[in-house]
Amino acid sequence: MQANILGEDAGAVIVQVFDNNDVEHALAIESDGEIQEHGQEGYPDNPKERTNEEDETVSQARRFARWHVYREKGYDTVPASENPDRIAGVLLAILDLDQAEFEEYFGTLCRQVGSRDLADVEPPLDLPPEVYNEQFIVYHQHVYLEDGLETIQQEIRQAGSGVLTEQTIQELVTTDSQNFFSKAACKGARGLSV
């Protein structure tokens, strides 16, 4: 997919997207990610009349347009659960927790996950027996950061600059492939506490 920002009008960013079928989409996206308008001539306008593939392509164009506006304009247009900066911010916040704080926030989840494979761990939550018959069980825990997106982005840049200095980048670039991952892991582990 390719996208171009054509301008801003009435509080929305106007984006042109060419999908993988070379169909042109024109979207008006508000700064919070709300799509005011979406026009295209390659697929039925009524979603019920689209094939699954056509519907997915239209959805991908919408997501890509939001992503493009986020990266090019800095507006918070990508949902928090899909926003890489917010996800990285959550990771940094978790890494910054000491053991007691981690246990307070994530202890129940850890014991529940561990109870599936470790006989000596009692599950803290009583789940229906049929759940355990499934091959895969997915546990979710909601995490909320109080900081705004700009603060989160700044903290990510600061964390990255502390790990990836000019010297460490040069070392990683000049290392051979056998030692790359061990050096990268070592450099990344500095300054992180669990």
mmCIF file of C-alpha atoms in Angstrom, residues 99-127 132 139 141:
data_model
loop_
_atom_site.group_PDB
_atom_site.id
_atom_site.type_symbol
_atom_site.label_atom_id
_atom_site.label_comp_id
_atom_site.label_asym_id
_atom_site.label_seq_id
_atom_site.Cartn_x
_atom_site.Cartn_y
_atom_site.Cartn_z
ATOM 1 C CA GLN A 99 9.679 -7.281 42.122
ATOM 2 C CA ALA A 100 7.034 -6.258 44.675
ATOM 3 C CA GLU A 101 5.310 -3.905 42.220
ATOM 4 C CA PHE A 102 5.419 -6.529 39.486
ATOM 5 C CA GLU A 103 3.835 -9.062 41.849
ATOM 6 C CA GLU A 104 1.145 -6.541 42.838
ATOM 7 C CA TYR A 105 0.132 -5.807 39.243
ATOM 8 C CA PHE A 106 0.870 -9.075 37.449
ATOM 9 C CA GLY A 107 1.118 -11.775 40.138
ATOM 10 C CA THR A 108 -2.358 -13.166 39.531
ATOM 11 C CA LEU A 109 -1.738 -13.371 35.790
ATOM 12 C CA CYS A 110 1.656 -15.059 36.267
ATOM 13 C CA ARG A 111 0.242 -17.656 38.660
ATOM 14 C CA GLN A 112 -2.705 -18.334 36.338
ATOM 15 C CA VAL A 113 -0.413 -18.838 33.339
ATOM 16 C CA GLY A 114 2.035 -20.938 35.365
ATOM 17 C CA SER A 115 -0.712 -23.159 36.775
ATOM 18 C CA ARG A 116 -1.313 -24.637 33.343
ATOM 19 C CA ASP A 117 2.168 -26.186 33.131
ATOM 20 C CA LEU A 118 3.367 -26.356 36.729
ATOM 21 C CA ALA A 119 1.599 -28.874 38.964
ATOM 22 C CA ASP A 120 2.676 -27.123 42.180
ATOM 23 C CA VAL A 121 1.096 -23.771 41.174
ATOM 24 C CA GLU A 122 -2.532 -23.388 42.203
ATOM 25 C CA PRO A 123 -4.543 -21.279 39.722
ATOM 26 C CA PRO A 124 -5.871 -18.135 41.431
ATOM 27 C CA LEU A 125 -8.870 -17.943 39.078
ATOM 28 C CA ASP A 126 -11.465 -20.686 38.808
ATOM 29 C CA LEU A 127 -12.011 -21.104 35.073
ATOM 30 C CA TYR A 132 -8.474 -26.262 29.819
ATOM 31 C CA TYR A 139 -4.831 -14.468 28.852
ATOM 32 C CA GLN A 141 -4.535 -8.090 31.220
#
